[in-house]
Coordinates of C-alpha atoms (C1' of nucleotides) in Angstrom, one line a residue:
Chain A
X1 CA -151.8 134.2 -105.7
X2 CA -153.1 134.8 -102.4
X3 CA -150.7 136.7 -99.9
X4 CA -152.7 136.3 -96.7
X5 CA -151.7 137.4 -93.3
X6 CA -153.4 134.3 -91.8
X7 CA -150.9 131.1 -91.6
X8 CA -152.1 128.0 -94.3
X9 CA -151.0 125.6 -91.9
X10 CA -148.8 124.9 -88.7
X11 CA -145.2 125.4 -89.1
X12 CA -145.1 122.7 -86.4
X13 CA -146.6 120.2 -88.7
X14 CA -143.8 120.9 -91.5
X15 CA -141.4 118.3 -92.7
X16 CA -139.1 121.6 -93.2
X17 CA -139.3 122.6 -89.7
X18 CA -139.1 119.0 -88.5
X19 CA -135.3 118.5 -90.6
X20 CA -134.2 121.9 -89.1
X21 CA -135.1 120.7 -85.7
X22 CA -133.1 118.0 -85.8
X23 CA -129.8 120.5 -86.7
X24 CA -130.2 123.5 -84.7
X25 CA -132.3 125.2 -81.5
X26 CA -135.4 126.9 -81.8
X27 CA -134.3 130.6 -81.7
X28 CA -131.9 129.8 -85.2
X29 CA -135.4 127.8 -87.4
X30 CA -137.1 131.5 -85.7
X31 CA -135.1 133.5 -88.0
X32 CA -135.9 131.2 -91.1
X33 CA -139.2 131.1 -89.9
X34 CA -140.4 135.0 -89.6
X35 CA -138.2 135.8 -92.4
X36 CA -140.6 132.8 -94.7
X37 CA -143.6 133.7 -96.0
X38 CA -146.7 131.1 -96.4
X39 CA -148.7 131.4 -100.3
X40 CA -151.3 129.6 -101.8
X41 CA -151.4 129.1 -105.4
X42 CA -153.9 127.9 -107.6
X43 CA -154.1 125.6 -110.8
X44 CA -151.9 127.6 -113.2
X45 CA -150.5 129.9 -111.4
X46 CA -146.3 130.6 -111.3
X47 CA -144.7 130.3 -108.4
X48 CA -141.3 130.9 -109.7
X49 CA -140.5 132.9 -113.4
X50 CA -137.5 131.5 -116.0
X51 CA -135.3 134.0 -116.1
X52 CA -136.4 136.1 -113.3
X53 CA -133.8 136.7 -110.3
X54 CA -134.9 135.0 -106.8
X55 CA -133.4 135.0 -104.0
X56 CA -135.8 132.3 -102.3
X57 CA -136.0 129.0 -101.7
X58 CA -139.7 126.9 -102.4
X59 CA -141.1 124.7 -100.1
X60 CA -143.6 122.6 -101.5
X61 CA -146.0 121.6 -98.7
X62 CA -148.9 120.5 -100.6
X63 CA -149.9 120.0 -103.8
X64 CA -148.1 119.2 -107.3
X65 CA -145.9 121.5 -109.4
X66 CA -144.2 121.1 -112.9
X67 CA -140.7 122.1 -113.5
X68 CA -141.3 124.3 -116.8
X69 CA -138.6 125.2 -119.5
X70 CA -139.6 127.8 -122.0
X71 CA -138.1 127.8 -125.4
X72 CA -137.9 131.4 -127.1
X73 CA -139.9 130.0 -129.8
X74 CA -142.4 129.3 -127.1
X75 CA -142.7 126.1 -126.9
X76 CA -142.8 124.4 -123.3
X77 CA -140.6 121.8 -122.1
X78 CA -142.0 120.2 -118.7
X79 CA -138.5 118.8 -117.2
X80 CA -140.0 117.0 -114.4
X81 CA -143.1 117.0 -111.8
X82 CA -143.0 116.6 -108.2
X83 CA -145.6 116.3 -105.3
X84 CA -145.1 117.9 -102.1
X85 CA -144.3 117.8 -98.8
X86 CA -140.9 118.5 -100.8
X87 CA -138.2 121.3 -101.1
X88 CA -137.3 122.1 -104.5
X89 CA -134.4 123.9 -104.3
X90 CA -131.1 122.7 -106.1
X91 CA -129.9 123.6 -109.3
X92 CA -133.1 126.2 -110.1
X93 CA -132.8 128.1 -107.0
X94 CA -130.3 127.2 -104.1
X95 CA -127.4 128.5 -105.0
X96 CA -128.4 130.6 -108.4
X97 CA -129.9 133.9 -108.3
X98 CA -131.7 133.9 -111.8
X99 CA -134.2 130.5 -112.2
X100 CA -133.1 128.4 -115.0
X101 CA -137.3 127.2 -115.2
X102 CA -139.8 128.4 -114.0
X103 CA -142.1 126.4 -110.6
X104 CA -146.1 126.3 -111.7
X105 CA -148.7 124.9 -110.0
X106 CA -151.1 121.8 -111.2
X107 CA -153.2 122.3 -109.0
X108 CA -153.8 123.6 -105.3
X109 CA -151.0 124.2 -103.8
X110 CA -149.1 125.4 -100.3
X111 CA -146.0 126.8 -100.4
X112 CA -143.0 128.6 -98.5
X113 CA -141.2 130.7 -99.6
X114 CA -137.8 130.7 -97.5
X115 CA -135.5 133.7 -97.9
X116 CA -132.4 132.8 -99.4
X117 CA -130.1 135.1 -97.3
X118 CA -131.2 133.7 -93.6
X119 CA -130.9 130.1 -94.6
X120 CA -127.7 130.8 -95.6
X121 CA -126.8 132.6 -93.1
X122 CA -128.3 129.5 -90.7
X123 CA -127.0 127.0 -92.3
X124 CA -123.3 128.7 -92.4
X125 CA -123.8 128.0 -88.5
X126 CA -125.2 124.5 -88.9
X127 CA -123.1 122.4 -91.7
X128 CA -124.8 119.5 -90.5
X129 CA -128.0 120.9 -91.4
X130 CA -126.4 122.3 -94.8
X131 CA -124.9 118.6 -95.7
X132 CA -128.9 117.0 -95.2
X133 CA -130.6 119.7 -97.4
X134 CA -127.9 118.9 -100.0
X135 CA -128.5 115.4 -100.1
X136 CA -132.1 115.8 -100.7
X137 CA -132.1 118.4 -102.9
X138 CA -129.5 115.9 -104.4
X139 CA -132.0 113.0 -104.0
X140 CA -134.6 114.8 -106.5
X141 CA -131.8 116.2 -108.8
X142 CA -131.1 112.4 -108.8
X143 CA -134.4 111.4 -110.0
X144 CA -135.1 113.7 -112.9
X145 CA -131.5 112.6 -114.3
X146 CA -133.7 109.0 -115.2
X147 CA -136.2 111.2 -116.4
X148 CA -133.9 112.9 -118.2
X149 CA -131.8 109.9 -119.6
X150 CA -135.4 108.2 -120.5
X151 CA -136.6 111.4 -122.5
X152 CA -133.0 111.5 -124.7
X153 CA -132.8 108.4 -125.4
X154 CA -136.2 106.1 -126.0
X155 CA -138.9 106.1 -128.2
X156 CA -142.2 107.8 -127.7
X157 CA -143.9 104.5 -126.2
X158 CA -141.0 104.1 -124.1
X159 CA -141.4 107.6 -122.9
X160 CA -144.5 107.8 -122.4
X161 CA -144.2 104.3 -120.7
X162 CA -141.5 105.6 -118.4
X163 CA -143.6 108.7 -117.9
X164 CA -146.8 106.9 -116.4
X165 CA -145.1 104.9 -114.7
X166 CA -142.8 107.9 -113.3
X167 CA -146.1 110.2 -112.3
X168 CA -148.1 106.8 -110.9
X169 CA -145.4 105.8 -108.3
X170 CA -143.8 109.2 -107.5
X171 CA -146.3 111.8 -107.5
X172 CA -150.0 110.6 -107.4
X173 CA -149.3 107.3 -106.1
X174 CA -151.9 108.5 -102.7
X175 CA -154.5 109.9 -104.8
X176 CA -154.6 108.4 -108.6
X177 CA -157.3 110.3 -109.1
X178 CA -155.9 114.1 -109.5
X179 CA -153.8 112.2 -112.0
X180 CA -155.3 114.5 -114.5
X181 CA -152.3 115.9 -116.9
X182 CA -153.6 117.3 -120.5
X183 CA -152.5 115.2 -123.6
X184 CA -150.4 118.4 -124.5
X185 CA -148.7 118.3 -121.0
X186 CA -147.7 114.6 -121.4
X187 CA -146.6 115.5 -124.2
X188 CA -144.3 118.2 -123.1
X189 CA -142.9 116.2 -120.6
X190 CA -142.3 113.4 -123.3
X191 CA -140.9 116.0 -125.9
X192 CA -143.2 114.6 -128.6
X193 CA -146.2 116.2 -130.1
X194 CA -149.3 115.5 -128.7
X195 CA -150.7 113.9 -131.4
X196 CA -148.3 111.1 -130.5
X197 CA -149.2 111.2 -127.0
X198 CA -152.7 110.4 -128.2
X199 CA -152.0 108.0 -130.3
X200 CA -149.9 106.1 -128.1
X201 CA -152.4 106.6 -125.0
X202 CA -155.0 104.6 -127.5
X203 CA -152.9 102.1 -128.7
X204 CA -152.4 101.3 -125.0
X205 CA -155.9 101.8 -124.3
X206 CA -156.5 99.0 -126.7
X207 CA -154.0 96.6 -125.3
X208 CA -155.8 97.2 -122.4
X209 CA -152.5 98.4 -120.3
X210 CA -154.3 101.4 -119.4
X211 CA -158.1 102.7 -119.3
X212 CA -159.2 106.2 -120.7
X213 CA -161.9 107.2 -118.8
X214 CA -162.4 111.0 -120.2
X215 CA -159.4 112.9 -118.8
X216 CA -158.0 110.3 -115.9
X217 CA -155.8 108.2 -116.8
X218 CA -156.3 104.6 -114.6
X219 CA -153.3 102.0 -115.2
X220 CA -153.9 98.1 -115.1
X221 CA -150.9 96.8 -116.6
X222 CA -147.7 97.6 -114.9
X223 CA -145.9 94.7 -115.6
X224 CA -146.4 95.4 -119.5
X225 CA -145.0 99.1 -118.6
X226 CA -141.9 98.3 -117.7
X227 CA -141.3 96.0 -119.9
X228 CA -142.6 98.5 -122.8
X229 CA -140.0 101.0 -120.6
X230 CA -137.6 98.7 -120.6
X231 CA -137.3 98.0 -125.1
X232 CA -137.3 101.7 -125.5
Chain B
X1 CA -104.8 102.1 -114.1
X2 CA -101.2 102.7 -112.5
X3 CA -101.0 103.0 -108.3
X4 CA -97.9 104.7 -108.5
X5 CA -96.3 105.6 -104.9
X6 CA -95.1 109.0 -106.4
X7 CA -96.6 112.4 -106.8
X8 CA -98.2 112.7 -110.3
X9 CA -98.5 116.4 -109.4
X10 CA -97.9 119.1 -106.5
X11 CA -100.5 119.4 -104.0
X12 CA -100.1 123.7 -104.0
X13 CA -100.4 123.6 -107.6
X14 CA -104.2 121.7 -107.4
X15 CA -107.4 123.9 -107.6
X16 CA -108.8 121.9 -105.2
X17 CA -106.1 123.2 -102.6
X18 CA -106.3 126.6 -103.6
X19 CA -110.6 126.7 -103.2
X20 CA -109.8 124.8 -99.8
X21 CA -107.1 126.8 -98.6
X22 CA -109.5 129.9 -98.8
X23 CA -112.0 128.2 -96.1
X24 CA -109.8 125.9 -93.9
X25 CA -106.5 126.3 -92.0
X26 CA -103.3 124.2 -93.4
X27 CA -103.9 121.0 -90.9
X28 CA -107.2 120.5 -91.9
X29 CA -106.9 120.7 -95.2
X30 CA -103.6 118.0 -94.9
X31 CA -106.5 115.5 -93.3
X32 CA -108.0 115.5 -96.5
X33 CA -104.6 115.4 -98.5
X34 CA -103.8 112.3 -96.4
X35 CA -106.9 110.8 -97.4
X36 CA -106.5 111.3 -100.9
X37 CA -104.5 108.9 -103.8
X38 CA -103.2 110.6 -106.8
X39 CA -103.9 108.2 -109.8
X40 CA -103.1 108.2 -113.8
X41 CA -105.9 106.5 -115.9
X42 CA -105.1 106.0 -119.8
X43 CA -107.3 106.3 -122.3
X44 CA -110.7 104.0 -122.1
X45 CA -110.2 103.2 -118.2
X46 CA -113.0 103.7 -116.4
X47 CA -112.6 105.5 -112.7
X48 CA -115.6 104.8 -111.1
X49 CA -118.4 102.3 -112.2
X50 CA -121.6 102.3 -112.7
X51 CA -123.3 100.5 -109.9
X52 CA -120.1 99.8 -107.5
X53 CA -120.5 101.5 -104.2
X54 CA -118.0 104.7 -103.9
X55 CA -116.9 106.4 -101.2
X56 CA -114.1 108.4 -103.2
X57 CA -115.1 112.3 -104.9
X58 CA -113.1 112.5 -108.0
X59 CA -111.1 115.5 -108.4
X60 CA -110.2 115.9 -112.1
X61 CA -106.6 117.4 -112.4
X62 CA -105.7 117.1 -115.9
X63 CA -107.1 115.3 -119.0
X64 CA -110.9 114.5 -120.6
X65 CA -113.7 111.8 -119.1
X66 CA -116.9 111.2 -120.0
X67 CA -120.2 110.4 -117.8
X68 CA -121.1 107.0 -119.0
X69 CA -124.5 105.1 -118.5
X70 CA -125.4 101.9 -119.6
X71 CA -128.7 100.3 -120.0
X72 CA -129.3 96.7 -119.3
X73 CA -129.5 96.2 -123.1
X74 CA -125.7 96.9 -123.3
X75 CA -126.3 99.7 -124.9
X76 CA -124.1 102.8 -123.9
X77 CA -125.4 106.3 -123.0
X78 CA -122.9 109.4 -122.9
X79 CA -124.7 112.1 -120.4
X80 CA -122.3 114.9 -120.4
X81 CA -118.2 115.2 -121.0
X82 CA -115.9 117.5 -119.2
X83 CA -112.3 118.2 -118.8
X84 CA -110.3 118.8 -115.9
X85 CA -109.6 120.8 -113.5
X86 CA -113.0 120.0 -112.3
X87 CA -114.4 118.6 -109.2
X88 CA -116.6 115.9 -109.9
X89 CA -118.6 115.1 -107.7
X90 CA -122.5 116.2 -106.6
X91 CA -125.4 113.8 -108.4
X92 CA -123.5 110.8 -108.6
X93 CA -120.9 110.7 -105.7
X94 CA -121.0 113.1 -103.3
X95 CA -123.9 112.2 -101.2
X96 CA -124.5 108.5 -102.1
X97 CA -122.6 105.5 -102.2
X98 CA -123.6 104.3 -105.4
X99 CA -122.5 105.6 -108.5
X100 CA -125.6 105.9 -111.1
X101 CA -123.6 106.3 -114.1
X102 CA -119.5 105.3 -114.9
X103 CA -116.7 107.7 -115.3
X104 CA -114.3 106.4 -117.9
X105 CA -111.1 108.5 -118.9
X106 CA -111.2 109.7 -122.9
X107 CA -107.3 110.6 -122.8
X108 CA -104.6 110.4 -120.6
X109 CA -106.2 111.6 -117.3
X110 CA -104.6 113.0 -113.2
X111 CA -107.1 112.5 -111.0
X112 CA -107.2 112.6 -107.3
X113 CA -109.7 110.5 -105.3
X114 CA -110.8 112.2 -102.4
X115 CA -112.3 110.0 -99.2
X116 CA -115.6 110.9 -99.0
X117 CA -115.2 110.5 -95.1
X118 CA -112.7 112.4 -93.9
X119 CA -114.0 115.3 -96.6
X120 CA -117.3 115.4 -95.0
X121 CA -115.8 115.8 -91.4
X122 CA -113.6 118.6 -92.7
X123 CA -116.9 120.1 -94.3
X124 CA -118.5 119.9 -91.0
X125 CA -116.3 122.2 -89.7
X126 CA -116.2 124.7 -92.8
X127 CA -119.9 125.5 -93.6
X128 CA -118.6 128.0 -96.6
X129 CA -116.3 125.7 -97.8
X130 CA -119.3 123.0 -98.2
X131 CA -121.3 125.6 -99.7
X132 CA -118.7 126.4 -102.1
X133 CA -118.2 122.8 -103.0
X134 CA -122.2 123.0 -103.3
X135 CA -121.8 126.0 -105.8
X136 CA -119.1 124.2 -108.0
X137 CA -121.3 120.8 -108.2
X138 CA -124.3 122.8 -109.0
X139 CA -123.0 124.9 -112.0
X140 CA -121.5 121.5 -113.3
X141 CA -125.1 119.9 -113.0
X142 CA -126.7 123.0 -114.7
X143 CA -124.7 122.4 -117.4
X144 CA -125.6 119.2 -117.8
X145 CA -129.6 120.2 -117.3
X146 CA -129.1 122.2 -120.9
X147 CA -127.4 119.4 -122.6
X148 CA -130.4 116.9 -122.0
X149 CA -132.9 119.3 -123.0
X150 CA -131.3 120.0 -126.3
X151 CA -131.2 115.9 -126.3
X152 CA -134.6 115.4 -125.4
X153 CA -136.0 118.3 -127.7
X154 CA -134.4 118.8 -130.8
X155 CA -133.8 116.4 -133.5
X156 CA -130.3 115.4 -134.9
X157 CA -129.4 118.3 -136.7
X158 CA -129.6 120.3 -133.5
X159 CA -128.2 118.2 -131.3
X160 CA -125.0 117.5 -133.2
X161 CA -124.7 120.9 -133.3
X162 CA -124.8 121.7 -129.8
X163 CA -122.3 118.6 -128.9
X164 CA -120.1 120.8 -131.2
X165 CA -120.6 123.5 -129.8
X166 CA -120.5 122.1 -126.5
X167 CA -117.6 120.3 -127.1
X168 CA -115.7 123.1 -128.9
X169 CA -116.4 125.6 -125.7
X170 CA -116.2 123.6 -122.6
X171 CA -113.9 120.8 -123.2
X172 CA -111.7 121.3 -126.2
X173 CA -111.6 124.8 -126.4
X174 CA -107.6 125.3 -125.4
X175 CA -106.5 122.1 -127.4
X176 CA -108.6 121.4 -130.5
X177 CA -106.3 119.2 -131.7
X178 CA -107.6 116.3 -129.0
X179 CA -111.3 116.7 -129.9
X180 CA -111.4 112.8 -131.4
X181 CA -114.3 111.4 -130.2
X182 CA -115.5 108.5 -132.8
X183 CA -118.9 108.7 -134.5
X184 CA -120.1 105.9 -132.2
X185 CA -119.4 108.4 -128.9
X186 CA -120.8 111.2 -131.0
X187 CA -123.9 109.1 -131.2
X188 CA -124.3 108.1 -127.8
X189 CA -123.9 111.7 -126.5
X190 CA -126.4 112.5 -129.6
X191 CA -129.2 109.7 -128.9
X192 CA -129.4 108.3 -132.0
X193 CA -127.4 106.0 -134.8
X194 CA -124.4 106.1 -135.6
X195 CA -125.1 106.2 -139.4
X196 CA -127.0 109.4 -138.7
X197 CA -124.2 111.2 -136.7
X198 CA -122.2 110.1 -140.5
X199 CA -124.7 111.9 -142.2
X200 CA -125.2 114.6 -140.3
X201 CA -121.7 115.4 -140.0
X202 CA -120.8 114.8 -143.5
X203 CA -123.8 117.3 -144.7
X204 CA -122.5 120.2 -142.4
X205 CA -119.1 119.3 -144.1
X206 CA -120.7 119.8 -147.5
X207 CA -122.0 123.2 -146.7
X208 CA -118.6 123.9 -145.4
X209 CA -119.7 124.3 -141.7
X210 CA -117.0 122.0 -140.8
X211 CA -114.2 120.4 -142.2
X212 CA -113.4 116.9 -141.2
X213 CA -109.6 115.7 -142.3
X214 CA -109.9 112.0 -140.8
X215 CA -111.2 111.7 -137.1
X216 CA -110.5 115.2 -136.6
X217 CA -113.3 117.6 -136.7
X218 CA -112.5 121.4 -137.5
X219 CA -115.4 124.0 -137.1
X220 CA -116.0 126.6 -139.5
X221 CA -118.7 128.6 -139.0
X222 CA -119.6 128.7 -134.9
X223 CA -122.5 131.1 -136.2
X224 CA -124.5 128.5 -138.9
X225 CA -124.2 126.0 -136.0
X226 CA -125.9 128.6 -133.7
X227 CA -128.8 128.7 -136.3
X228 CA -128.9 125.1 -136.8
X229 CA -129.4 124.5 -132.5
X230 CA -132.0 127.4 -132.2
X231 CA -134.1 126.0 -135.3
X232 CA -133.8 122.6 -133.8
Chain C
dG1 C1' -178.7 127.2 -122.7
dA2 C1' -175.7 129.2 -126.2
dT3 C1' -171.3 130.0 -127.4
dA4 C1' -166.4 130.0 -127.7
dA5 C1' -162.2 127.9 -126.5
dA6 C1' -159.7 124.2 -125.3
dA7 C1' -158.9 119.5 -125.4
dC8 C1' -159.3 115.1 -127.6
dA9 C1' -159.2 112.1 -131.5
dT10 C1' -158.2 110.1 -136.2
dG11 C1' -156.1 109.3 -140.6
dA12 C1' -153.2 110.7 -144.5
dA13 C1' -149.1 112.9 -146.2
dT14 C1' -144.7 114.3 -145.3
dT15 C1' -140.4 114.3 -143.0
dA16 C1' -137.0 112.2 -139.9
dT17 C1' -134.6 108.4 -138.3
dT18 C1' -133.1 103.8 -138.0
dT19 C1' -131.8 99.6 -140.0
dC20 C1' -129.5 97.0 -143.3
dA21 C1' -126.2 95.6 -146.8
dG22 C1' -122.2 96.5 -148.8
dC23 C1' -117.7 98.5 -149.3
dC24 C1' -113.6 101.3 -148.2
dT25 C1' -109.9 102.9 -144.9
dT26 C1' -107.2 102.8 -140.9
dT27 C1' -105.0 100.5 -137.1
dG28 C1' -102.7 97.2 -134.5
dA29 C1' -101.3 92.6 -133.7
dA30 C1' -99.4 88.3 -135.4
Chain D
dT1 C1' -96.4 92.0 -144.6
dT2 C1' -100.6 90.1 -143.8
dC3 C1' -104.7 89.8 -141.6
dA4 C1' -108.5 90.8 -138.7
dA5 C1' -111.0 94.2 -136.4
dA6 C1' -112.8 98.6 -135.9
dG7 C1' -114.2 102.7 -137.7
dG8 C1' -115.9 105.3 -141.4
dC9 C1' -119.0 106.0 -145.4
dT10 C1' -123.1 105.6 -148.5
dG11 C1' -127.7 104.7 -150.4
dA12 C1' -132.0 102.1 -150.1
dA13 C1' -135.7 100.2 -147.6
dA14 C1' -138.3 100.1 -143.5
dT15 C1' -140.0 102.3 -139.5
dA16 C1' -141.1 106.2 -136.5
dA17 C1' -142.7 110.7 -135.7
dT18 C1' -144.5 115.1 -137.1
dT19 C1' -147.5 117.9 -139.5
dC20 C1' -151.8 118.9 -141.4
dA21 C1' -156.7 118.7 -142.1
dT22 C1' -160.8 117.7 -140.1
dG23 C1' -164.2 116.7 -136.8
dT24 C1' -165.9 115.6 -132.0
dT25 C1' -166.2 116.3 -127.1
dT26 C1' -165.4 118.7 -123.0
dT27 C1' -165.1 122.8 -120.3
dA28 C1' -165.7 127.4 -119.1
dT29 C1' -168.2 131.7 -119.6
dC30 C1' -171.7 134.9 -120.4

DNA sequence: GATAAAACATGAATTATTTCAGCCTTTGAA
DNA sequence: TTCAAAGGCTGAAATAATTCATGTTTTATC
């Protein structure tokens, strides 16, 4: 982590700035704005620690982080994985002071860290502004309930089905090729072991739904997908 | 479903009065009252369905319902289960118009539809009374987050248990004598057969964790079950 | 370039889960 | 009271998934 003076990018060209806008005058977004404080991480790094207190909101303005549950045997639980330009607040963050997962990076990414008391304080003044950032913090709570529902209730190939086809249209759909989870992360996010993941990857491989090329996964048949998705 | 023209309850006896009343003066809150239809629902009714376009939060006064969602296949799904008073609203109703999952009563149940319209005006006034309603919707959704991780992670034996202990500690904890959910609910809150929640249930009542005399299920030993959901 | 660590891959043995077939019990309607 | 339907129960067979053992490839580091 990286905590440079210099700005990583143009709070005029931010989707976050851009939705306050909308809500409230310049001088209110100003105190979110100097009280915010712009962070690179890289590949691996944490943004936000299970269990730790924060009192911050993340915006995601580049880049792609996982949603990680720690068991206290250790083993990792990836919940869900989003792409930016996004603010992940919701359940982990917005309105809870200790982080029920923990925010790390998968790769390069540009964030904002938005202090938790001056948004409030801002959006106490601005409901209007309060009801949109609900509704999309809503929207993405939304979307990892199908995860969610998928993971609890279908078989491996389904998962993993549902899974590809969840990454592929949500997060890398611009650039396929930094599609580049391990086996063992697929495998976290499908709550199998990765031996299954690899296994099932194959046998897909041989069907010829997908193609293996090393690392990168590259899909061919999305039509099979969904309908593999869709028997469990 | 019974549209009865009389009060099934007082108004100043209602939760959702009492949180409102702390952010709103008496006439607004009576905009929203005006709104509002009180309404019984008996046992297997469902409130809101799955698909049909709502414009109602459900305010659950008295009674049990459970968060329904059904695959294409016909094959049912129980997300999560709660008991009144509770406001439900947040994922699936507050901010969009169609309902991803169904509500369907599991006893006797009070409930009070709110219009979704005239709340949000009165919200738009009353920032902290939105950002309460925020808070309440949240701590119901992280609740639910832990129940499909258990789902999604642990095989059978866990997740019976912690749907027993769920059950026993949220929902039926002042009235044990309702918990009577079938084995074929139990299974579709568990993810898997029916035969296995059978099993399952019949091998904790062999090693005397719990007792089952007929439908009802009595637990024993809260601190085995413990062990059996951290193991797994 | 050598080396170690991590990731990938495969098959066999073990364990978990579902499916199936059969039967008993309870419940509610005719 | 009888009957049908639904729920509950059990064990065996079939399927799915994990674990384990082993080896290869890739990646990162010195």
């Amino acid at each position: 982590m990286e905590n440079s003076n210099r700005s990583l990018y143009d709070c005029q060209k931010c989707m976050f700035k851009a939705l306050s806008s909308r809500y409230m005058p310049p001088e209110d977004f100003e105190l979110i704005r100097r009280t915010s404080v712009q962070l690179q991480f890289e590949k691996g790094e944490t943004i936000l620690k299970q269990g730790a207190t924060s009192h911050q909101l993340v915006y995601l303005h580049k880049g792609v982080v996982k949603f990680n549950y720690r068991y206290e045997t250790g083993k990792n639980y990836i919940m869900t994985i989003v792409s930016g330009p996004k603010l992940l607040g919701g359940t982990n963050l917005f309105f809870k002071e200790t982080n029920i997962f923990s925010l790390v990076a998968m790769e390069s990414c540009d964030v904002c860290l938005i202090d938790g008391k001056a948004l409030r304080s801002v959006a106490q003044k601005h409901a209007s502004f309060l009801l949109a950032m609900c509704e999309r913090t809503t929207e993405m709570f939304q979307s990892s309930i199908f995860n969610f529902i998928s993971m609890a209730h279908k078989q491996v190939n389904g998962r993993i089905a549902d899974i590809l086809i969840y990454l592929w249209e949500e997060v890398y759909k611009n650039n396929p090729d930094d599609f580049v989870l391990t086996r063992k992360e697929i495998a976290e996010f499908a709550a199998c072991s990765h031996e299954n993941v690899i296994n099932t990857l194959s046998k897909f491989n041989k069907e010829g739904i997908i193609t293996l090329e090393g690392k990168r996964i590259r899909i061919n048949d999305f039509k099979k997908l969904h309908d593999i998705s869709k028997r469990g």
